[in-house]
Coordinates of C-alpha atoms in Angstrom, one line a residue:
M1 CA 22.0 -28.7 -4.3
G2 CA 21.2 -27.3 -7.7
T3 CA 19.2 -30.4 -8.5
R4 CA 17.3 -30.3 -5.3
L5 CA 16.4 -26.6 -5.8
D6 CA 15.3 -27.4 -9.3
R7 CA 13.0 -30.2 -8.2
F8 CA 11.6 -28.3 -5.2
F9 CA 10.8 -25.1 -7.0
E10 CA 10.0 -26.7 -10.4
V11 CA 12.5 -24.4 -12.1
T12 CA 13.1 -26.5 -15.2
A13 CA 9.5 -27.6 -15.4
R14 CA 8.4 -24.0 -15.6
G15 CA 10.9 -23.2 -18.4
S16 CA 13.4 -21.2 -16.2
T17 CA 16.9 -21.6 -14.9
V18 CA 18.5 -21.0 -11.5
G19 CA 20.4 -18.1 -12.9
T20 CA 17.3 -16.5 -14.3
E21 CA 15.5 -16.9 -11.0
L22 CA 18.3 -15.3 -9.0
R23 CA 18.4 -12.4 -11.5
G24 CA 14.7 -12.0 -11.4
G25 CA 14.7 -11.9 -7.6
L26 CA 17.3 -9.1 -7.7
V27 CA 15.3 -7.1 -10.1
T28 CA 12.2 -7.4 -8.0
F29 CA 14.1 -6.2 -4.9
I30 CA 15.4 -3.2 -6.8
A31 CA 11.9 -2.4 -8.0
M32 CA 10.5 -2.7 -4.4
A33 CA 13.4 -1.2 -2.4
Y34 CA 11.7 2.2 -2.2
I35 CA 9.3 0.8 0.4
L36 CA 12.1 0.9 2.9
V37 CA 12.0 4.7 2.6
L38 CA 8.3 5.3 1.9
N39 CA 6.9 3.1 4.7
P40 CA 8.9 4.8 7.5
I41 CA 8.2 8.2 6.1
I42 CA 4.4 7.5 6.0
L43 CA 4.2 5.8 9.4
S44 CA 6.7 8.1 11.3
S45 CA 5.0 11.3 10.0
A46 CA 1.8 10.8 11.9
A47 CA 1.4 11.3 15.7
D48 CA -1.1 9.1 17.4
V49 CA -3.9 10.1 19.8
D50 CA -1.3 10.4 22.6
G51 CA 1.1 12.5 20.4
H52 CA 3.6 9.6 20.0
R53 CA 5.4 9.1 16.7
L54 CA 7.1 5.9 15.5
G55 CA 10.9 6.3 14.9
F56 CA 12.0 6.4 11.3
A57 CA 15.0 4.1 11.8
Q58 CA 12.8 1.6 13.8
V59 CA 10.1 1.5 11.2
S60 CA 12.7 1.1 8.4
A61 CA 14.2 -1.9 10.2
V62 CA 11.0 -3.7 10.9
T63 CA 9.8 -3.0 7.3
A64 CA 12.8 -4.8 6.0
L65 CA 12.4 -7.6 8.5
A66 CA 8.7 -8.2 7.8
A67 CA 9.2 -8.0 4.0
G68 CA 12.1 -10.4 4.1
V69 CA 10.4 -13.0 6.3
M70 CA 7.1 -12.9 4.5
T71 CA 8.7 -13.1 1.0
V72 CA 10.8 -16.1 2.0
V73 CA 7.9 -17.9 3.7
F74 CA 5.7 -17.3 0.7
A75 CA 8.4 -18.5 -1.7
V76 CA 8.9 -21.7 0.2
V77 CA 5.2 -22.5 0.7
A78 CA 3.6 -21.2 -2.5
R79 CA 6.7 -21.5 -4.6
L80 CA 5.7 -18.5 -6.7
P81 CA 7.9 -15.5 -7.7
F82 CA 5.8 -13.0 -5.7
A83 CA 7.4 -10.7 -3.1
F84 CA 5.8 -9.1 0.0
A85 CA 6.2 -5.7 1.7
A86 CA 4.1 -3.2 3.6
G87 CA 1.1 -2.2 1.4
L88 CA 1.0 1.5 0.6
G89 CA -2.8 1.8 0.9
I90 CA -2.9 0.3 4.4
N91 CA 0.0 2.3 5.8
S92 CA -1.5 5.5 4.4
F93 CA -4.9 4.6 5.9
L94 CA -3.3 4.0 9.3
A95 CA -1.4 7.2 9.3
S96 CA -4.2 9.4 8.1
S97 CA -7.4 7.9 9.3
V98 CA -6.7 5.6 12.3
V99 CA -4.0 6.9 14.7
G100 CA -5.8 10.2 15.2
S101 CA -8.1 8.3 17.5
L102 CA -5.9 5.4 18.6
T103 CA -2.3 4.8 19.7
W104 CA 0.1 3.2 17.3
A105 CA 0.1 0.0 19.3
E106 CA -3.8 -0.1 19.1
A107 CA -3.7 0.6 15.4
M108 CA -1.3 -2.3 14.8
G109 CA -3.6 -4.4 16.9
L110 CA -6.4 -3.8 14.4
V111 CA -4.0 -4.8 11.6
V112 CA -3.4 -8.1 13.4
V113 CA -7.1 -8.7 13.8
N114 CA -7.5 -7.9 10.1
G115 CA -4.9 -10.5 9.2
L116 CA -6.5 -13.2 11.4
I117 CA -9.9 -12.5 9.7
I118 CA -8.3 -12.8 6.2
V119 CA -6.5 -16.1 7.2
A120 CA -9.8 -17.5 8.4
M121 CA -11.6 -16.4 5.3
A122 CA -9.0 -17.9 3.0
A123 CA -8.9 -21.2 4.9
T124 CA -12.7 -21.6 4.9
G125 CA -13.3 -20.5 1.3
V126 CA -15.3 -17.4 2.4
R127 CA -12.7 -15.1 0.8
K128 CA -13.6 -16.1 -2.7
M129 CA -17.3 -15.8 -1.9
V130 CA -16.9 -12.2 -0.7
F131 CA -14.7 -11.3 -3.6
D132 CA -17.5 -12.5 -6.0
A133 CA -20.1 -10.4 -4.2
V134 CA -18.5 -7.0 -5.1
P135 CA -19.0 -5.9 -8.7
I136 CA -15.8 -5.6 -10.8
Q137 CA -16.5 -1.9 -11.3
L138 CA -16.2 -1.1 -7.6
K139 CA -13.2 -3.3 -7.2
L140 CA -11.4 -1.3 -9.9
A141 CA -12.7 2.0 -8.5
I142 CA -11.4 1.2 -5.0
T143 CA -7.9 0.5 -6.3
A144 CA -8.0 3.7 -8.4
G145 CA -9.3 5.7 -5.5
I146 CA -6.5 4.5 -3.2
G147 CA -4.1 5.5 -6.0
L148 CA -5.4 9.0 -6.1
F149 CA -5.4 9.1 -2.3
I150 CA -1.7 8.1 -2.3
L151 CA -1.0 10.6 -5.0
F152 CA -2.6 13.4 -3.0
I153 CA -0.6 12.5 0.1
G154 CA 2.6 12.7 -2.0
L155 CA 1.6 16.2 -3.3
V156 CA 1.0 17.4 0.2
N157 CA 4.1 15.8 1.7
A158 CA 6.1 17.5 -1.1
G159 CA 4.7 21.0 -0.3
F160 CA 3.3 21.1 -3.9
V161 CA -0.2 21.7 -2.6
A162 CA -1.4 22.8 0.8
A163 CA -4.5 24.0 2.6
T164 CA -5.3 27.6 2.1
G165 CA -7.3 28.1 5.3
S166 CA -10.1 29.5 3.1
P167 CA -13.3 27.7 2.0
S168 CA -12.7 28.8 -1.6
P169 CA -10.4 27.4 -2.7
P170 CA -9.7 25.0 0.2
V171 CA -6.4 23.8 -1.4
G172 CA -3.8 25.8 -3.4
L173 CA -0.4 25.4 -5.0
G174 CA 2.7 25.8 -2.9
P175 CA 3.7 25.1 0.7
Q176 CA 1.3 27.6 2.0
G177 CA -1.4 27.1 -0.6
A178 CA -0.9 30.7 -1.9
G179 CA -0.8 29.6 -5.5
S180 CA 2.9 29.9 -6.1
I181 CA 5.4 27.0 -6.1
N182 CA 8.5 28.1 -4.3
G183 CA 11.3 26.6 -2.2
A184 CA 14.2 24.3 -3.1
P185 CA 12.7 21.2 -1.5
T186 CA 9.6 21.4 -3.7
A187 CA 11.8 22.0 -6.7
V188 CA 13.7 18.8 -5.8
F189 CA 10.3 17.0 -5.7
I190 CA 9.4 18.2 -9.2
V191 CA 12.8 17.2 -10.6
T192 CA 12.6 13.7 -9.0
L193 CA 9.0 13.2 -10.2
L194 CA 9.9 14.2 -13.8
V195 CA 13.1 12.0 -13.8
T196 CA 11.1 9.0 -12.4
G197 CA 8.3 9.5 -15.0
V198 CA 10.8 9.7 -17.9
L199 CA 12.5 6.5 -16.7
I200 CA 9.2 4.7 -16.4
V201 CA 8.0 5.6 -19.9
R202 CA 11.4 4.6 -21.2
K203 CA 10.8 1.2 -19.5
V204 CA 14.0 1.4 -17.4
R205 CA 14.1 -1.3 -14.8
G206 CA 14.2 -0.1 -11.2
A207 CA 12.9 3.4 -12.4
I208 CA 11.4 4.3 -9.0
L209 CA 14.6 3.4 -7.1
I210 CA 16.8 5.2 -9.7
G211 CA 14.5 8.3 -9.3
L212 CA 14.8 8.1 -5.5
V213 CA 18.6 7.9 -5.7
T214 CA 18.8 10.8 -8.2
G215 CA 16.5 13.0 -6.1
T216 CA 18.4 12.1 -2.9
V217 CA 21.8 13.1 -4.5
L218 CA 20.3 16.3 -5.6
A219 CA 18.8 17.0 -2.2
V220 CA 22.1 16.3 -0.4
A221 CA 23.8 18.7 -2.8
V222 CA 21.1 21.4 -2.2
E223 CA 21.4 21.0 1.5
A224 CA 25.2 21.1 1.5
I225 CA 25.1 24.4 -0.5
W226 CA 22.2 26.3 1.1
H227 CA 21.9 24.6 4.6
L228 CA 18.1 24.8 4.6
G229 CA 17.6 22.7 7.7
P230 CA 14.2 21.5 8.9
A231 CA 11.1 23.4 8.0
N232 CA 9.9 23.8 11.6
E233 CA 13.1 25.8 12.3
H234 CA 13.7 27.6 9.0
P235 CA 11.0 28.6 6.4
G236 CA 11.6 26.9 3.1
G237 CA 13.4 23.9 4.8
W238 CA 12.8 20.2 4.6
R239 CA 9.5 19.0 5.9
L240 CA 10.6 15.8 7.7
S241 CA 14.2 14.5 7.3
V242 CA 17.1 16.7 6.4
P243 CA 19.3 15.0 3.7
S244 CA 22.8 14.7 5.2
L245 CA 25.7 12.3 4.8
S246 CA 26.9 12.6 8.4
G247 CA 27.2 9.3 10.4
S248 CA 27.8 5.7 9.4
P249 CA 25.8 4.1 6.6
V250 CA 25.6 0.8 8.5
A251 CA 24.1 0.1 11.9
V252 CA 22.6 -2.7 13.9
P253 CA 18.9 -2.6 13.3
D254 CA 16.6 -1.3 16.0
L255 CA 13.9 -3.9 16.3
S256 CA 12.3 -2.5 19.5
L257 CA 8.9 -2.1 17.7
L258 CA 8.5 -5.9 17.5
G259 CA 5.5 -7.0 19.5
D260 CA 4.4 -3.5 20.4
V261 CA 0.7 -4.3 19.8
S262 CA -2.4 -3.6 21.8
F263 CA -6.0 -4.6 21.3
G264 CA -7.4 -1.8 23.4
G265 CA -8.7 0.1 20.4
F266 CA -12.1 -1.6 20.7
G267 CA -12.5 -0.1 24.2
R268 CA -11.1 3.4 23.3
I269 CA -13.3 4.2 20.3
G270 CA -16.1 1.6 20.7
A271 CA -16.7 -1.8 19.1
L272 CA -18.7 -0.5 16.1
A273 CA -16.1 2.1 15.0
A274 CA -13.2 -0.3 15.6
L275 CA -15.0 -3.0 13.6
M276 CA -15.6 -0.6 10.7
L277 CA -11.9 0.2 10.7
V278 CA -11.1 -3.5 10.7
F279 CA -13.5 -4.0 7.8
T280 CA -11.8 -1.3 5.8
L281 CA -8.4 -2.9 6.4
V282 CA -9.8 -6.3 5.4
F283 CA -11.4 -5.0 2.3
T284 CA -8.3 -3.1 1.2
N285 CA -6.0 -6.0 1.9
F286 CA -8.4 -8.5 0.4
F287 CA -9.1 -6.9 -3.0
D288 CA -5.6 -5.5 -3.5
A289 CA -4.0 -8.9 -3.0
M290 CA -6.6 -10.8 -5.1
G291 CA -6.1 -8.5 -8.0
T292 CA -2.4 -8.6 -7.8
F293 CA -2.3 -12.4 -7.5
T294 CA -4.5 -12.6 -10.7
G295 CA -2.4 -10.2 -12.7
L296 CA 1.0 -11.6 -11.7
S297 CA 0.0 -15.2 -12.2
R298 CA -1.3 -14.4 -15.7
Q299 CA 1.9 -12.4 -16.5
A300 CA 4.0 -15.4 -15.4
G301 CA 1.9 -17.8 -17.5
L302 CA 0.9 -19.8 -14.4
A303 CA -2.9 -19.1 -14.3
D304 CA -5.5 -21.2 -15.9
V305 CA -8.6 -19.9 -17.8
D306 CA -10.4 -19.3 -14.5
G307 CA -7.5 -17.3 -13.0
N308 CA -6.4 -20.1 -10.6
F309 CA -2.7 -20.7 -10.1
P310 CA -0.6 -23.4 -8.4
R311 CA -1.1 -23.7 -4.6
L312 CA -3.8 -21.0 -4.6
Q313 CA -5.2 -21.9 -1.2
S314 CA -1.8 -21.8 0.4
A315 CA -1.0 -18.5 -1.3
L316 CA -4.2 -16.9 0.1
V317 CA -3.5 -18.1 3.6
I318 CA 0.1 -16.8 3.6
E319 CA -1.1 -13.5 2.2
G320 CA -3.4 -13.1 5.2
T321 CA -0.6 -14.1 7.5
G322 CA 1.4 -11.1 6.1
A323 CA -1.0 -8.8 7.7
V324 CA -0.6 -10.5 11.1
V325 CA 3.2 -10.4 10.8
G326 CA 3.2 -6.8 9.6
G327 CA 1.0 -5.8 12.6
L328 CA 3.1 -7.6 15.1
A329 CA 6.2 -6.0 13.7
S330 CA 4.6 -2.5 13.7
A331 CA 5.4 -2.3 10.0
S332 CA 1.8 -2.3 8.8
S333 CA 0.1 -5.0 6.8
N334 CA 2.4 -6.9 4.4
T335 CA 0.9 -8.0 1.1
V336 CA 2.0 -9.1 -2.3
F337 CA 3.6 -6.3 -4.4
V338 CA 2.7 -5.7 -8.0
E339 CA 6.4 -4.7 -8.5
S340 CA 7.0 -8.5 -8.5
G341 CA 6.1 -8.2 -12.1
S342 CA 9.5 -6.6 -12.9
G343 CA 11.2 -9.9 -11.8
I344 CA 8.7 -11.9 -13.7
G345 CA 9.4 -9.8 -16.8
E346 CA 13.1 -10.7 -16.2
G347 CA 12.1 -14.4 -16.5
A348 CA 11.3 -15.4 -12.8
R349 CA 8.8 -18.1 -12.6
T350 CA 9.4 -19.8 -9.2
G351 CA 9.8 -19.2 -5.5
L352 CA 13.6 -19.3 -5.9
A353 CA 13.3 -15.7 -7.1
G354 CA 11.3 -14.9 -4.0
I355 CA 14.0 -16.4 -1.8
T356 CA 16.5 -14.1 -3.4
T357 CA 14.3 -11.0 -2.9
G358 CA 13.6 -11.9 0.7
L359 CA 17.2 -12.4 1.6
L360 CA 18.0 -9.0 0.1
F361 CA 15.3 -7.4 2.3
L362 CA 16.8 -9.1 5.4
S363 CA 20.2 -7.8 4.6
A364 CA 18.7 -4.3 4.1
M365 CA 17.9 -4.1 7.8
F366 CA 21.5 -3.2 8.5
L367 CA 21.4 -0.2 6.1
T368 CA 18.7 1.8 7.9
P369 CA 20.8 5.0 8.2
V370 CA 21.1 5.2 4.5
A371 CA 17.3 5.3 4.2
E372 CA 17.2 8.3 6.6
I373 CA 19.1 10.4 4.1
V374 CA 16.1 10.5 1.7
P375 CA 13.9 13.5 2.4
S376 CA 10.1 13.3 2.2
E377 CA 10.0 15.6 -0.8
V378 CA 12.0 13.0 -2.8
A379 CA 10.0 10.0 -1.5
A380 CA 6.8 12.0 -2.3
A381 CA 7.6 11.7 -6.0
A382 CA 7.5 7.9 -5.8
L383 CA 4.1 8.2 -4.0
V384 CA 2.7 10.3 -6.9
V385 CA 4.1 7.8 -9.5
V386 CA 2.7 4.7 -7.7
G387 CA -0.6 6.5 -7.2
A388 CA -0.9 7.3 -10.9
M389 CA -0.2 3.7 -11.7
M390 CA -3.0 2.5 -9.4
A391 CA -5.4 5.1 -10.8
G392 CA -4.9 3.6 -14.2
N393 CA -7.5 0.9 -13.2
L394 CA -10.2 3.4 -14.3
R395 CA -9.4 2.6 -17.9
D396 CA -11.1 -0.8 -17.5
I397 CA -14.4 0.6 -16.3
D398 CA -17.2 1.4 -18.8
L399 CA -18.6 4.7 -17.5
S400 CA -21.2 5.1 -20.3
D401 CA -23.9 3.7 -17.9
F402 CA -24.6 6.4 -15.3
S403 CA -25.7 3.9 -12.7
V404 CA -22.1 2.6 -12.8
A405 CA -20.4 6.0 -13.4
L406 CA -21.9 7.8 -10.3
P407 CA -20.8 5.2 -7.7
V408 CA -17.4 4.7 -9.3
V409 CA -16.7 8.4 -9.5
L410 CA -17.9 9.0 -5.9
T411 CA -15.7 6.1 -4.7
V412 CA -12.6 7.5 -6.4
A413 CA -13.3 11.2 -5.5
V414 CA -14.3 10.8 -1.9
M415 CA -11.1 9.0 -0.8
P416 CA -8.6 11.8 -1.5
L417 CA -11.1 14.7 -0.9
S418 CA -12.1 13.3 2.6
Y419 CA -8.6 12.0 3.2
S420 CA -10.1 8.6 4.1
I421 CA -10.1 5.3 2.2
A422 CA -13.0 4.1 4.4
N423 CA -15.2 7.0 3.4
G424 CA -14.7 6.3 -0.3
I425 CA -15.4 2.6 0.0
G426 CA -18.6 3.2 2.1
V427 CA -19.9 5.9 -0.2
G428 CA -19.3 3.6 -3.2
F429 CA -21.2 0.7 -1.7
V430 CA -24.1 2.7 -0.5
S431 CA -24.5 4.6 -3.8
W432 CA -24.1 1.4 -5.8
V433 CA -27.0 -0.5 -4.1
V434 CA -29.3 2.6 -4.2
I435 CA -28.5 3.8 -7.8
R436 CA -28.4 0.3 -9.3
S437 CA -31.7 -0.6 -7.6
A438 CA -33.3 2.6 -9.0
A439 CA -32.1 1.6 -12.4
G440 CA -34.0 -1.7 -12.1
R441 CA -30.9 -3.8 -11.4
A442 CA -31.6 -4.8 -7.8
R443 CA -31.7 -8.5 -8.6
E444 CA -28.1 -8.2 -9.8
I445 CA -26.9 -7.0 -6.4
N446 CA -25.4 -9.7 -4.2
P447 CA -27.2 -9.8 -0.8
L448 CA -23.9 -9.7 0.9
L449 CA -23.3 -6.3 -0.6
W450 CA -26.5 -5.0 0.9
V451 CA -25.3 -6.1 4.3
V452 CA -22.0 -4.3 3.9
A453 CA -23.7 -1.2 2.6
A454 CA -26.0 -1.1 5.6
G455 CA -23.0 -1.5 7.9
F456 CA -21.3 1.5 6.3
L457 CA -24.5 3.6 6.6
L458 CA -24.5 3.0 10.3
F459 CA -20.9 3.9 10.4
F460 CA -21.5 7.3 8.7
V461 CA -24.3 8.2 11.1
R462 CA -22.7 6.7 14.3
D463 CA -22.2 10.1 16.0
S464 CA -25.9 11.0 15.4
L465 CA -27.0 7.6 16.7
G466 CA -24.8 8.1 19.7
T467 CA -26.4 11.5 20.4
L468 CA -29.9 10.1 19.8
F469 CA -29.5 7.1 22.1
G470 CA -27.2 8.8 24.6

């Protein structure tokens, strides 16, 4: 068996061992396990257009299932040490910008459509062509903007900032935006954030997971002493889930969300609006995965000078399939996770590490009640940390040229300020083609970017057009 595994995954050929691969897969799972808490918190916190919310335990179960299945499939087909799970940018976009006008089933239908488009683009070679059309500055800006968007969501979920109800300032510190940070749950968030930050700068493996565990233990102790309860019943209480050790830590996973998908969103909000949402999903999925693939393959020493790595075409097709699987499972789009780099740093070089990570995710389905103990204030600290990491992409952009600086800053700023990833991408594209053209750089702009910018312009004025043309 060991020999067959070695030959199939090319373990020895890539300078690794079976033991190293198993250890690397375990480290990757530890680094990624926070998604089993964050994804259900993000998705279950938002009510759809009909007022329906997804169940926390249900989302946690399908999150583990989709991540496990996709990671194992990718490991077998692409034979690379990259793990999959629900992408934070996509799930935040669904919760904050999509389900306000659609049902959750319709939102997941858009995720499935998004995945099918990505698969088709990857299979036909169009995916690389579109990737080449967008300037690197905007690619980096979009990733950084999504990071700040996630960070802002974390601050809001923690009660660290809130709307003031006044135009100046519109947002203030504290649960009521009054300028004062108070309440034990927010204090738990601050402690968790600082502990996680210290662990990361000290390069402790699994820092985010350790921070979540530490914060959860502290939250359970705080609740046991002061009995704060939920915030909707007691001022100063926990915003979403109340940390409690009551009940069994093991349960049969509730997979009732599987297949709860509808494609009625195109009829509910109109084809143009739905297509623009799908485009945003495609774009976010597309560039996040391409950038992560490139970075991880280089870290593992598997990429050539052009950035290509073994079984590239298969990897791109499987990555698109992750969106389809995630949508069908109601877990949100699944994509390659940059946290796979932790396992690569441990020595993982093959798909055998991915098999290990995937099997651990599948076993985690039976531990859903444990995830419910973690309050949103604790999970929010991980959101802030991950958002800060993503925002770090700004360091690779030269902002000395104002024709670059303005579109980049607009892209990054509009996402969190308008609470919409789609708005940030659209403003960035439109401003890029206009400002760069005014600077005499029109010939450098790919024609495809003009088409996309024109589509976003129509999207921004769709209500006015609807009024104008009845």
